[in-house]
Amino acid sequence: MNYDKDSLYSEAITACDLAYAPYSNVAVGAVALLESGELVSAGNYENCSSPVCICAEHSLICTLNNIKNGVKIVAISVAAKYNKQLIDIAPCGKCRQVLTECSNRQKSPIMVCFSHEGKLLSVSAGELMPYAFDGNL
Ligand code: THU
Protein backbone atom coordinates (compact mmCIF):
# COMPACT_ATOMS: atom_id res chain seq x y z
CA MET A 1 0.00 0.00 0.00
CA ASN A 2 1.22 3.51 -0.82
CA TYR A 3 1.59 5.94 2.01
CA ASP A 4 2.77 9.49 2.39
CA LYS A 5 5.57 9.59 4.93
CA ASP A 6 5.15 13.32 5.53
CA SER A 7 1.50 13.00 6.49
CA LEU A 8 2.22 9.89 8.58
CA TYR A 9 4.92 11.84 10.42
CA SER A 10 2.41 14.68 10.99
CA GLU A 11 0.07 12.13 12.60
CA ALA A 12 2.95 10.99 14.84
CA ILE A 13 3.50 14.61 15.91
CA THR A 14 -0.20 14.83 16.82
CA ALA A 15 0.14 11.55 18.75
CA CYS A 16 2.73 13.22 21.03
CA ASP A 17 -0.33 14.68 22.80
CA LEU A 18 -1.17 11.15 24.01
CA ALA A 19 2.12 10.84 25.89
CA TYR A 20 2.28 10.64 29.65
CA ALA A 21 5.84 11.83 30.15
CA PRO A 22 6.08 14.05 33.25
CA TYR A 23 9.51 12.67 34.27
CA SER A 24 11.56 13.06 31.09
CA ASN A 25 9.44 15.75 29.42
CA VAL A 26 10.02 13.78 26.21
CA ALA A 27 6.56 13.28 24.73
CA VAL A 28 6.79 10.58 22.08
CA GLY A 29 4.01 9.80 19.61
CA ALA A 30 3.74 6.76 17.38
CA VAL A 31 1.16 6.03 14.72
CA ALA A 32 0.51 2.92 12.64
CA LEU A 33 -1.01 2.78 9.19
CA LEU A 34 -2.82 -0.56 8.93
CA GLU A 35 -3.57 -2.60 5.80
CA SER A 36 -7.22 -1.66 6.41
CA GLY A 37 -6.24 1.99 5.89
CA GLU A 38 -6.93 2.85 9.51
CA LEU A 39 -4.54 4.87 11.67
CA VAL A 40 -3.94 3.95 15.31
CA SER A 41 -1.83 6.09 17.63
CA ALA A 42 -0.14 5.76 21.01
CA GLY A 43 2.17 7.73 23.26
CA ASN A 44 4.92 6.81 25.72
CA TYR A 45 3.71 6.05 29.21
CA GLU A 46 6.10 6.84 32.04
CA ASN A 47 6.19 5.93 35.70
CA CYS A 48 7.96 7.36 38.75
CA SER A 49 9.92 4.09 38.77
CA SER A 50 11.97 4.86 35.62
CA PRO A 51 12.53 1.29 34.33
CA VAL A 52 8.77 0.84 34.19
CA CYS A 53 8.44 3.43 31.39
CA ILE A 54 6.87 2.16 28.17
CA CYS A 55 8.01 3.63 24.85
CA ALA A 56 5.41 4.93 22.39
CA GLU A 57 6.26 2.32 19.73
CA HIS A 58 5.98 -0.57 22.21
CA SER A 59 2.75 0.87 23.58
CA LEU A 60 1.45 1.09 20.00
CA ILE A 61 2.31 -2.53 19.14
CA CYS A 62 0.63 -3.79 22.34
CA THR A 63 -2.44 -1.63 21.66
CA LEU A 64 -2.71 -2.97 18.11
CA ASN A 65 -2.39 -6.56 19.29
CA ASN A 66 -5.32 -5.93 21.62
CA ILE A 67 -7.67 -3.83 19.51
CA LYS A 68 -6.70 -4.78 15.92
CA ASN A 69 -5.53 -8.34 16.39
CA GLY A 70 -4.27 -9.90 13.17
CA VAL A 71 -4.52 -6.70 11.11
CA LYS A 72 -1.20 -6.10 9.36
CA ILE A 73 0.82 -2.92 9.84
CA VAL A 74 2.04 -1.24 6.67
CA ALA A 75 4.07 1.54 8.27
CA ILE A 76 4.61 3.32 11.52
CA SER A 77 5.93 6.77 12.25
CA VAL A 78 7.43 8.12 15.44
CA ALA A 79 7.93 11.73 16.56
CA ALA A 80 8.96 13.42 19.79
CA LYS A 81 8.77 16.75 21.57
CA TYR A 82 11.13 17.74 24.35
CA ASN A 83 9.60 20.44 26.52
CA LYS A 84 7.00 20.87 23.76
CA GLN A 85 9.62 21.47 21.02
CA LEU A 86 9.82 19.01 18.14
CA ILE A 87 13.05 16.96 18.20
CA ASP A 88 14.42 14.11 16.10
CA ILE A 89 13.87 10.63 17.48
CA ALA A 90 14.69 7.16 16.23
CA PRO A 91 13.24 4.01 17.80
CA CYS A 92 15.34 2.70 20.70
CA GLY A 93 16.94 -0.75 20.55
CA LYS A 94 14.16 -2.39 22.57
CA CYS A 95 11.52 -0.98 20.21
CA ARG A 96 13.52 -2.14 17.18
CA GLN A 97 13.48 -5.66 18.64
CA VAL A 98 9.70 -5.42 19.18
CA LEU A 99 9.07 -4.04 15.67
CA THR A 100 11.26 -6.72 14.09
CA GLU A 101 9.36 -9.54 15.76
CA CYS A 102 6.05 -7.91 14.86
CA SER A 103 7.14 -7.72 11.21
CA ASN A 104 8.33 -11.36 11.25
CA ARG A 105 5.06 -12.42 12.86
CA GLN A 106 2.87 -10.73 10.23
CA LYS A 107 5.22 -11.98 7.46
CA SER A 108 5.45 -8.59 5.78
CA PRO A 109 7.68 -5.56 6.14
CA ILE A 110 6.83 -2.66 8.43
CA MET A 111 8.22 0.65 7.25
CA VAL A 112 9.36 2.99 10.01
CA CYS A 113 9.32 6.75 9.34
CA PHE A 114 11.23 9.14 11.55
CA SER A 115 13.19 12.35 11.34
CA HIS A 116 16.99 12.06 11.41
CA GLU A 117 19.16 15.16 11.24
CA GLY A 118 16.13 17.02 9.92
CA LYS A 119 15.50 14.54 7.10
CA LEU A 120 12.46 12.25 7.06
CA LEU A 121 13.60 8.63 6.64
CA SER A 122 11.55 5.56 5.83
CA VAL A 123 13.35 2.32 6.71
CA SER A 124 12.02 -1.21 7.21
CA ALA A 125 12.01 -2.64 10.73
CA GLY A 126 14.43 -5.34 9.52
CA GLU A 127 16.88 -2.75 8.20
CA LEU A 128 16.70 -0.91 11.52
CA MET A 129 17.63 -4.09 13.41
CA PRO A 130 20.34 -6.03 11.51
CA TYR A 131 21.51 -9.33 13.03
CA ALA A 132 18.41 -9.34 15.27
CA PHE A 133 18.04 -11.89 18.03
CA ASP A 134 15.28 -14.19 16.78
CA GLY A 135 14.88 -16.47 19.76
CA ASN A 136 16.30 -19.50 17.93
CA LEU A 137 18.57 -21.29 20.40
N1 THU B 1 11.01 6.77 24.25
C1 THU B 1 10.06 6.30 23.37
O1 THU B 1 8.85 6.41 23.62
N2 THU B 1 10.48 5.70 22.23
C2 THU B 1 11.79 5.51 21.89
O2 THU B 1 12.08 4.87 20.87
C3 THU B 1 12.85 6.09 22.71
C4 THU B 1 12.44 6.70 23.99
C5 THU B 1 10.55 7.41 25.49
C6 THU B 1 10.90 6.65 26.74
C7 THU B 1 10.85 7.74 27.78
O3 THU B 1 9.49 7.89 28.22
C8 THU B 1 11.25 8.99 27.02
O4 THU B 1 11.15 8.67 25.63
C9 THU B 1 12.66 9.48 27.31
O5 THU B 1 13.58 8.48 27.13
Coordinates of N, CA, C and O and ligand atoms in Angstrom, one line a residue:
M1 N 0.9 -1.2 0.0 CA 0.0 0.0 0.0 C 0.9 1.2 0.0 O 1.9 1.3 0.7
N2 N 0.5 2.2 -0.8 CA 1.2 3.5 -0.8 C 0.9 4.3 0.4 O -0.2 4.3 0.9
Y3 N 1.9 5.0 0.9 CA 1.6 5.9 2.0 C 2.5 7.2 1.9 O 3.5 7.1 1.2
D4 N 2.0 8.2 2.5 CA 2.8 9.5 2.4 C 3.5 9.7 3.7 O 2.9 9.9 4.7
K5 N 4.8 9.6 3.7 CA 5.6 9.6 4.9 C 5.5 10.9 5.6 O 5.4 11.0 6.9
D6 N 5.3 12.0 4.9 CA 5.1 13.3 5.5 C 3.9 13.4 6.3 O 3.9 13.9 7.5
S7 N 2.8 12.9 5.7 CA 1.5 13.0 6.5 C 1.5 12.0 7.6 O 0.9 12.3 8.7
L8 N 2.1 10.8 7.5 CA 2.2 9.9 8.6 C 3.0 10.5 9.7 O 2.7 10.4 10.9
Y9 N 4.1 11.2 9.4 CA 4.9 11.8 10.4 C 4.1 12.9 11.1 O 4.2 13.1 12.4
S10 N 3.3 13.7 10.4 CA 2.4 14.7 11.0 C 1.5 14.0 12.0 O 1.2 14.6 13.1
E11 N 1.0 12.8 11.7 CA 0.1 12.1 12.6 C 0.9 11.7 13.9 O 0.3 11.7 15.0
A12 N 2.1 11.4 13.7 CA 3.0 11.0 14.8 C 3.2 12.2 15.7 O 3.2 12.1 17.0
I13 N 3.3 13.4 15.1 CA 3.5 14.6 15.9 C 2.2 14.8 16.7 O 2.3 15.1 17.9
T14 N 1.1 14.7 16.1 CA -0.2 14.8 16.8 C -0.3 13.8 18.0 O -0.8 14.2 19.1
A15 N 0.2 12.6 17.7 CA 0.1 11.6 18.7 C 1.0 11.9 20.0 O 0.8 11.2 21.0
C16 N 1.9 12.8 19.9 CA 2.7 13.2 21.0 C 1.8 13.7 22.2 O 2.2 13.6 23.3
D17 N 0.6 14.2 21.8 CA -0.3 14.7 22.8 C -0.9 13.5 23.7 O -1.4 13.8 24.7
L18 N -0.7 12.3 23.2 CA -1.2 11.1 24.0 C -0.2 10.7 25.1 O -0.5 10.0 26.0
A19 N 1.1 11.3 25.0 CA 2.1 10.8 25.9 C 1.8 11.2 27.3 O 1.3 12.3 27.6
Y20 N 2.2 10.3 28.2 CA 2.3 10.6 29.7 C 3.8 10.6 30.0 O 4.3 9.5 30.2
A21 N 4.4 11.8 30.0 CA 5.8 11.8 30.2 C 6.3 12.9 31.1 O 7.1 13.8 30.7
P22 N 5.8 12.9 32.3 CA 6.1 14.0 33.3 C 7.5 14.0 33.8 O 8.0 14.9 34.4
Y23 N 8.2 12.8 33.7 CA 9.5 12.7 34.3 C 10.6 13.1 33.3 O 11.6 13.8 33.7
S24 N 10.5 12.7 32.1 CA 11.6 13.1 31.1 C 11.2 14.3 30.3 O 12.1 14.9 29.7
N25 N 9.9 14.7 30.3 CA 9.4 15.7 29.4 C 9.7 15.5 28.0 O 9.7 16.4 27.1
V26 N 9.9 14.2 27.6 CA 10.0 13.8 26.2 C 8.7 13.1 25.9 O 8.4 12.0 26.3
A27 N 7.9 13.8 25.2 CA 6.6 13.3 24.7 C 6.7 12.6 23.4 O 7.1 13.3 22.4
V28 N 6.6 11.3 23.3 CA 6.8 10.6 22.1 C 5.4 10.1 21.6 O 4.6 9.6 22.3
G29 N 5.2 10.3 20.3 CA 4.0 9.8 19.6 C 4.3 8.8 18.5 O 5.3 9.0 17.8
A30 N 3.6 7.8 18.4 CA 3.7 6.8 17.4 C 2.4 6.5 16.7 O 1.4 6.5 17.4
V31 N 2.4 6.3 15.4 CA 1.2 6.0 14.7 C 1.4 4.9 13.8 O 2.5 4.8 13.2
A32 N 0.4 4.0 13.6 CA 0.5 2.9 12.6 C -0.5 3.1 11.5 O -1.7 3.4 11.8
L33 N -0.1 2.9 10.3 CA -1.0 2.8 9.2 C -1.2 1.3 9.0 O -0.3 0.5 8.7
L34 N -2.5 0.9 9.1 CA -2.8 -0.6 8.9 C -3.2 -0.9 7.5 O -3.6 0.0 6.7
E35 N -3.2 -2.2 7.2 CA -3.6 -2.6 5.8 C -5.0 -2.3 5.5 O -5.4 -2.1 4.3
S36 N -5.8 -2.1 6.6 CA -7.2 -1.7 6.4 C -7.3 -0.2 6.1 O -8.4 0.3 5.8
G37 N -6.2 0.6 6.1 CA -6.2 2.0 5.9 C -6.4 2.8 7.1 O -6.3 4.0 7.1
E38 N -6.7 2.1 8.2 CA -6.9 2.8 9.5 C -5.6 3.3 10.1 O -4.6 2.7 9.9
L39 N -5.7 4.4 10.9 CA -4.5 4.9 11.7 C -4.8 4.6 13.1 O -5.9 4.9 13.6
V40 N -3.8 4.1 13.9 CA -3.9 3.9 15.3 C -2.7 4.6 16.0 O -1.6 4.4 15.5
S41 N -2.9 5.4 17.0 CA -1.8 6.1 17.6 C -1.6 5.7 19.1 O -2.6 5.2 19.7
A42 N -0.4 6.0 19.6 CA -0.1 5.8 21.0 C 1.0 6.7 21.4 O 1.7 7.2 20.6
G43 N 1.1 6.9 22.7 CA 2.2 7.7 23.3 C 3.0 6.9 24.3 O 2.6 5.8 24.7
N44 N 4.1 7.5 24.7 CA 4.9 6.8 25.7 C 4.2 7.0 27.1 O 3.4 7.9 27.2
Y45 N 4.4 6.1 27.9 CA 3.7 6.0 29.2 C 4.7 5.8 30.3 O 5.2 4.7 30.5
E46 N 5.0 6.9 31.0 CA 6.1 6.8 32.0 C 5.6 6.5 33.4 O 4.4 6.4 33.6
N47 N 6.5 6.3 34.3 CA 6.2 5.9 35.7 C 7.3 6.5 36.6 O 8.4 6.6 36.1
C48 N 7.0 6.8 37.8 CA 8.0 7.4 38.8 C 9.1 6.4 39.0 O 10.2 6.8 39.3
S49 N 8.9 5.1 38.8 CA 9.9 4.1 38.8 C 10.4 4.0 37.3 O 9.8 3.3 36.5
S50 N 11.5 4.7 37.0 CA 12.0 4.9 35.6 C 12.0 3.6 34.7 O 11.6 3.7 33.6
P51 N 12.5 2.5 35.2 CA 12.5 1.3 34.3 C 11.2 0.8 33.9 O 11.1 0.0 33.0
V52 N 10.1 1.3 34.5 CA 8.8 0.8 34.2 C 8.2 1.6 33.0 O 7.2 1.2 32.4
C53 N 8.9 2.6 32.5 CA 8.4 3.4 31.4 C 8.2 2.6 30.1 O 9.0 1.7 29.9
I54 N 7.2 2.9 29.4 CA 6.9 2.2 28.2 C 7.0 3.1 27.0 O 6.4 4.2 27.0
C55 N 7.8 2.8 26.0 CA 8.0 3.6 24.8 C 6.7 3.7 24.0 O 5.9 2.8 24.0
A56 N 6.6 4.7 23.2 CA 5.4 4.9 22.4 C 5.2 3.8 21.4 O 4.1 3.3 21.2
E57 N 6.3 3.4 20.8 CA 6.3 2.3 19.7 C 5.8 1.0 20.4 O 5.0 0.3 19.8
H58 N 6.3 0.7 21.5 CA 6.0 -0.6 22.2 C 4.5 -0.5 22.7 O 3.8 -1.5 22.5
S59 N 4.1 0.7 23.2 CA 2.8 0.9 23.6 C 1.8 0.7 22.4 O 0.8 0.0 22.5
L60 N 2.3 1.2 21.2 CA 1.5 1.1 20.0 C 1.3 -0.4 19.6 O 0.2 -0.8 19.2
I61 N 2.4 -1.1 19.6 CA 2.3 -2.5 19.1 C 1.4 -3.3 20.1 O 0.6 -4.2 19.6
C62 N 1.5 -3.1 21.4 CA 0.6 -3.8 22.3 C -0.8 -3.4 22.1 O -1.7 -4.3 22.1
T63 N -1.1 -2.1 21.9 CA -2.4 -1.6 21.7 C -3.0 -2.3 20.4 O -4.2 -2.8 20.4
L64 N -2.2 -2.4 19.4 CA -2.7 -3.0 18.1 C -3.0 -4.4 18.3 O -4.0 -5.0 17.7
N65 N -2.2 -5.1 19.1 CA -2.4 -6.6 19.3 C -3.7 -6.8 20.0 O -4.4 -7.8 19.8
N66 N -4.1 -5.8 20.9 CA -5.3 -5.9 21.6 C -6.6 -5.5 20.8 O -7.6 -6.2 20.9
I67 N -6.4 -4.4 20.1 CA -7.7 -3.8 19.5 C -7.8 -4.1 18.0 O -8.9 -4.0 17.4
K68 N -6.7 -4.5 17.4 CA -6.7 -4.8 15.9 C -6.0 -6.1 15.7 O -5.1 -6.2 14.7
N69 N -6.3 -7.1 16.5 CA -5.5 -8.3 16.4 C -5.6 -9.0 15.0 O -6.6 -9.1 14.4
G70 N -4.4 -9.2 14.5 CA -4.3 -9.9 13.2 C -4.3 -9.0 12.0 O -4.1 -9.4 10.9
V71 N -4.5 -7.7 12.2 CA -4.5 -6.7 11.1 C -3.1 -6.2 10.9 O -2.4 -5.8 11.8
K72 N -2.6 -6.4 9.6 CA -1.2 -6.1 9.4 C -0.9 -4.6 9.4 O -1.7 -3.8 9.0
I73 N 0.3 -4.3 9.8 CA 0.8 -2.9 9.8 C 1.6 -2.7 8.6 O 2.5 -3.5 8.2
V74 N 1.3 -1.6 7.9 CA 2.0 -1.2 6.7 C 3.3 -0.4 7.1 O 4.4 -0.6 6.6
A75 N 3.0 0.6 7.9 CA 4.1 1.5 8.3 C 3.8 2.1 9.6 O 2.6 2.2 10.0
I76 N 4.8 2.5 10.3 CA 4.6 3.3 11.5 C 5.5 4.6 11.4 O 6.5 4.6 10.7
S77 N 5.1 5.6 12.1 CA 5.9 6.8 12.2 C 6.0 7.1 13.7 O 5.1 6.9 14.5
V78 N 7.2 7.7 14.1 CA 7.4 8.1 15.4 C 8.0 9.6 15.4 O 8.7 9.9 14.6
A79 N 7.5 10.3 16.4 CA 7.9 11.7 16.6 C 8.1 12.0 18.1 O 7.5 11.3 18.9
A80 N 8.8 13.1 18.4 CA 9.0 13.4 19.8 C 9.1 14.9 20.0 O 9.5 15.6 19.1
K81 N 8.6 15.4 21.2 CA 8.8 16.7 21.6 C 9.4 16.8 22.9 O 9.0 16.0 23.8
Y82 N 10.5 17.6 23.1 CA 11.1 17.7 24.4 C 10.8 19.1 24.8 O 11.0 20.1 24.2
N83 N 10.1 19.2 26.0 CA 9.6 20.4 26.5 C 8.8 21.2 25.5 O 8.9 22.4 25.2
K84 N 8.0 20.4 24.8 CA 7.0 20.9 23.8 C 7.6 21.3 22.4 O 6.9 21.7 21.5
Q85 N 9.0 21.1 22.3 CA 9.6 21.5 21.0 C 9.9 20.2 20.3 O 10.5 19.2 20.8
L86 N 9.6 20.2 19.0 CA 9.8 19.0 18.1 C 11.3 18.7 18.1 O 12.1 19.6 17.8
I87 N 11.6 17.4 18.3 CA 13.0 17.0 18.2 C 13.1 15.7 17.3 O 12.1 15.0 17.2
D88 N 14.3 15.4 16.8 CA 14.4 14.1 16.1 C 14.4 13.0 17.1 O 14.9 13.1 18.2
I89 N 13.8 11.9 16.7 CA 13.9 10.6 17.5 C 13.9 9.4 16.5 O 13.2 9.4 15.5
A90 N 14.7 8.4 16.9 CA 14.7 7.2 16.2 C 14.3 6.1 17.2 O 14.6 6.3 18.4
P91 N 13.6 5.0 16.8 CA 13.2 4.0 17.8 C 14.4 3.5 18.6 O 15.5 3.2 18.0
C92 N 14.3 3.3 19.9 CA 15.3 2.7 20.7 C 15.5 1.2 20.3 O 14.7 0.6 19.6
G93 N 16.6 0.7 20.9 CA 16.9 -0.7 20.6 C 15.8 -1.7 20.9 O 15.5 -2.6 20.2
K94 N 15.2 -1.5 22.1 CA 14.2 -2.4 22.6 C 13.0 -2.3 21.6 O 12.4 -3.4 21.2
C95 N 12.6 -1.1 21.2 CA 11.5 -1.0 20.2 C 11.9 -1.6 18.9 O 11.0 -2.2 18.2
R96 N 13.1 -1.5 18.4 CA 13.5 -2.1 17.2 C 13.3 -3.7 17.3 O 12.9 -4.3 16.3
Q97 N 13.7 -4.2 18.4 CA 13.5 -5.7 18.6 C 12.0 -6.0 18.5 O 11.6 -7.0 17.9
V98 N 11.2 -5.2 19.2 CA 9.7 -5.4 19.2 C 9.1 -5.3 17.8 O 8.4 -6.1 17.3
L99 N 9.6 -4.3 17.0 CA 9.1 -4.0 15.7 C 9.5 -5.2 14.7 O 8.8 -5.6 13.9
T100 N 10.7 -5.6 14.9 CA 11.3 -6.7 14.1 C 10.4 -8.0 14.3 O 10.0 -8.6 13.3
E101 N 10.2 -8.3 15.5 CA 9.4 -9.5 15.8 C 7.9 -9.4 15.2 O 7.4 -10.3 14.7
C102 N 7.4 -8.2 15.4 CA 6.0 -7.9 14.9 C 6.0 -8.1 13.3 O 5.1 -8.7 12.8
S103 N 7.0 -7.6 12.7 CA 7.1 -7.7 11.2 C 7.3 -9.2 10.8 O 6.6 -9.7 9.9
N104 N 8.1 -9.9 11.5 CA 8.3 -11.4 11.3 C 7.0 -12.1 11.4 O 6.7 -13.0 10.7
R105 N 6.3 -11.7 12.5 CA 5.1 -12.4 12.9 C 4.0 -12.2 11.8 O 3.3 -13.1 11.5
Q106 N 3.9 -11.0 11.2 CA 2.9 -10.7 10.2 C 3.3 -11.1 8.8 O 2.6 -11.0 7.9
K107 N 4.6 -11.5 8.7 CA 5.2 -12.0 7.5 C 5.2 -10.9 6.4 O 5.0 -11.2 5.2
S108 N 5.3 -9.7 6.8 CA 5.5 -8.6 5.8 C 6.2 -7.4 6.4 O 6.1 -7.2 7.6
P109 N 6.9 -6.6 5.6 CA 7.7 -5.6 6.1 C 6.8 -4.5 6.8 O 5.7 -4.2 6.4
I110 N 7.4 -3.9 7.8 CA 6.8 -2.7 8.4 C 7.8 -1.5 8.2 O 9.0 -1.6 8.6
M111 N 7.4 -0.5 7.5 CA 8.2 0.6 7.3 C 8.2 1.6 8.5 O 7.1 1.7 9.1
V112 N 9.3 2.1 8.8 CA 9.4 3.0 10.0 C 9.8 4.4 9.6 O 10.9 4.5 9.0
C113 N 9.0 5.4 9.8 CA 9.3 6.8 9.3 C 9.7 7.6 10.6 O 8.9 7.7 11.5
F114 N 10.8 8.3 10.5 CA 11.2 9.1 11.6 C 12.2 10.2 11.0 O 12.8 10.0 9.9
S115 N 12.3 11.3 11.8 CA 13.2 12.4 11.3 C 14.6 12.1 11.9 O 14.8 11.9 13.1
H116 N 15.6 12.2 11.0 CA 17.0 12.1 11.4 C 17.8 13.2 10.8 O 17.8 13.4 9.6
E117 N 18.4 14.0 11.7 CA 19.2 15.2 11.2 C 18.3 16.0 10.3 O 18.8 16.5 9.3
G118 N 17.0 16.1 10.7 CA 16.1 17.0 9.9 C 15.6 16.4 8.7 O 14.8 17.0 8.0
K119 N 16.0 15.2 8.3 CA 15.5 14.5 7.1 C 14.6 13.4 7.5 O 14.8 12.6 8.4
L120 N 13.4 13.3 6.8 CA 12.5 12.2 7.1 C 12.9 10.9 6.4 O 13.0 10.9 5.1
L121 N 13.2 9.9 7.2 CA 13.6 8.6 6.6 C 12.5 7.6 6.7 O 11.6 7.7 7.5
S122 N 12.5 6.7 5.8 CA 11.6 5.6 5.8 C 12.4 4.3 5.6 O 12.9 4.0 4.5
V123 N 12.5 3.5 6.7 CA 13.4 2.3 6.7 C 12.5 1.1 7.2 O 11.7 1.3 8.1
S124 N 12.8 -0.1 6.7 CA 12.0 -1.2 7.2 C 12.5 -1.6 8.6 O 13.7 -1.3 9.0
A125 N 11.6 -2.2 9.4 CA 12.0 -2.6 10.7 C 13.2 -3.6 10.7 O 14.1 -3.5 11.5
G126 N 13.3 -4.4 9.7 CA 14.4 -5.3 9.5 C 15.7 -4.6 9.3 O 16.8 -5.0 9.8
E127 N 15.7 -3.6 8.5 CA 16.9 -2.7 8.2 C 17.3 -2.0 9.4 O 18.5 -1.7 9.6
L128 N 16.4 -1.6 10.3 CA 16.7 -0.9 11.5 C 17.3 -1.8 12.6 O 17.9 -1.3 13.5
M129 N 17.2 -3.1 12.4 CA 17.6 -4.1 13.4 C 18.4 -5.2 12.8 O 17.9 -6.4 12.7
P130 N 19.6 -5.0 12.2 CA 20.3 -6.0 11.5 C 20.9 -7.0 12.6 O 21.1 -6.7 13.7
Y131 N 21.0 -8.2 12.1 CA 21.5 -9.3 13.0 C 20.6 -9.5 14.3 O 21.1 -9.7 15.4
A132 N 19.3 -9.3 14.1 CA 18.4 -9.3 15.3 C 18.4 -10.7 16.0 O 18.6 -11.7 15.3
F133 N 18.3 -10.7 17.2 CA 18.0 -11.9 18.0 C 16.7 -12.4 17.7 O 15.7 -11.7 17.7
D134 N 16.6 -13.7 17.2 CA 15.3 -14.2 16.8 C 14.7 -15.3 17.7 O 13.7 -15.9 17.3
G135 N 15.4 -15.5 18.8 CA 14.9 -16.5 19.8 C 15.3 -17.9 19.5 O 15.0 -18.8 20.2
N136 N 15.9 -18.1 18.3 CA 16.3 -19.5 17.9 C 17.6 -19.9 18.7 O 18.6 -19.3 18.5
L137 N 17.4 -20.9 19.6 CA 18.6 -21.3 20.4 C 19.2 -22.6 19.9 O 18.6 -23.3 19.2
Ligands
THU1 N1 11.0 6.8 24.2 C1 10.1 6.3 23.4 O1 8.9 6.4 23.6 N2 10.5 5.7 22.2 C2 11.8 5.5 21.9 O2 12.1 4.9 20.9 C3 12.8 6.1 22.7 C4 12.4 6.7 24.0 C5 10.6 7.4 25.5 C6 10.9 6.6 26.7 C7 10.9 7.7 27.8 O3 9.5 7.9 28.2 C8 11.2 9.0 27.0 O4 11.1 8.7 25.6 C9 12.7 9.5 27.3 O5 13.6 8.5 27.1

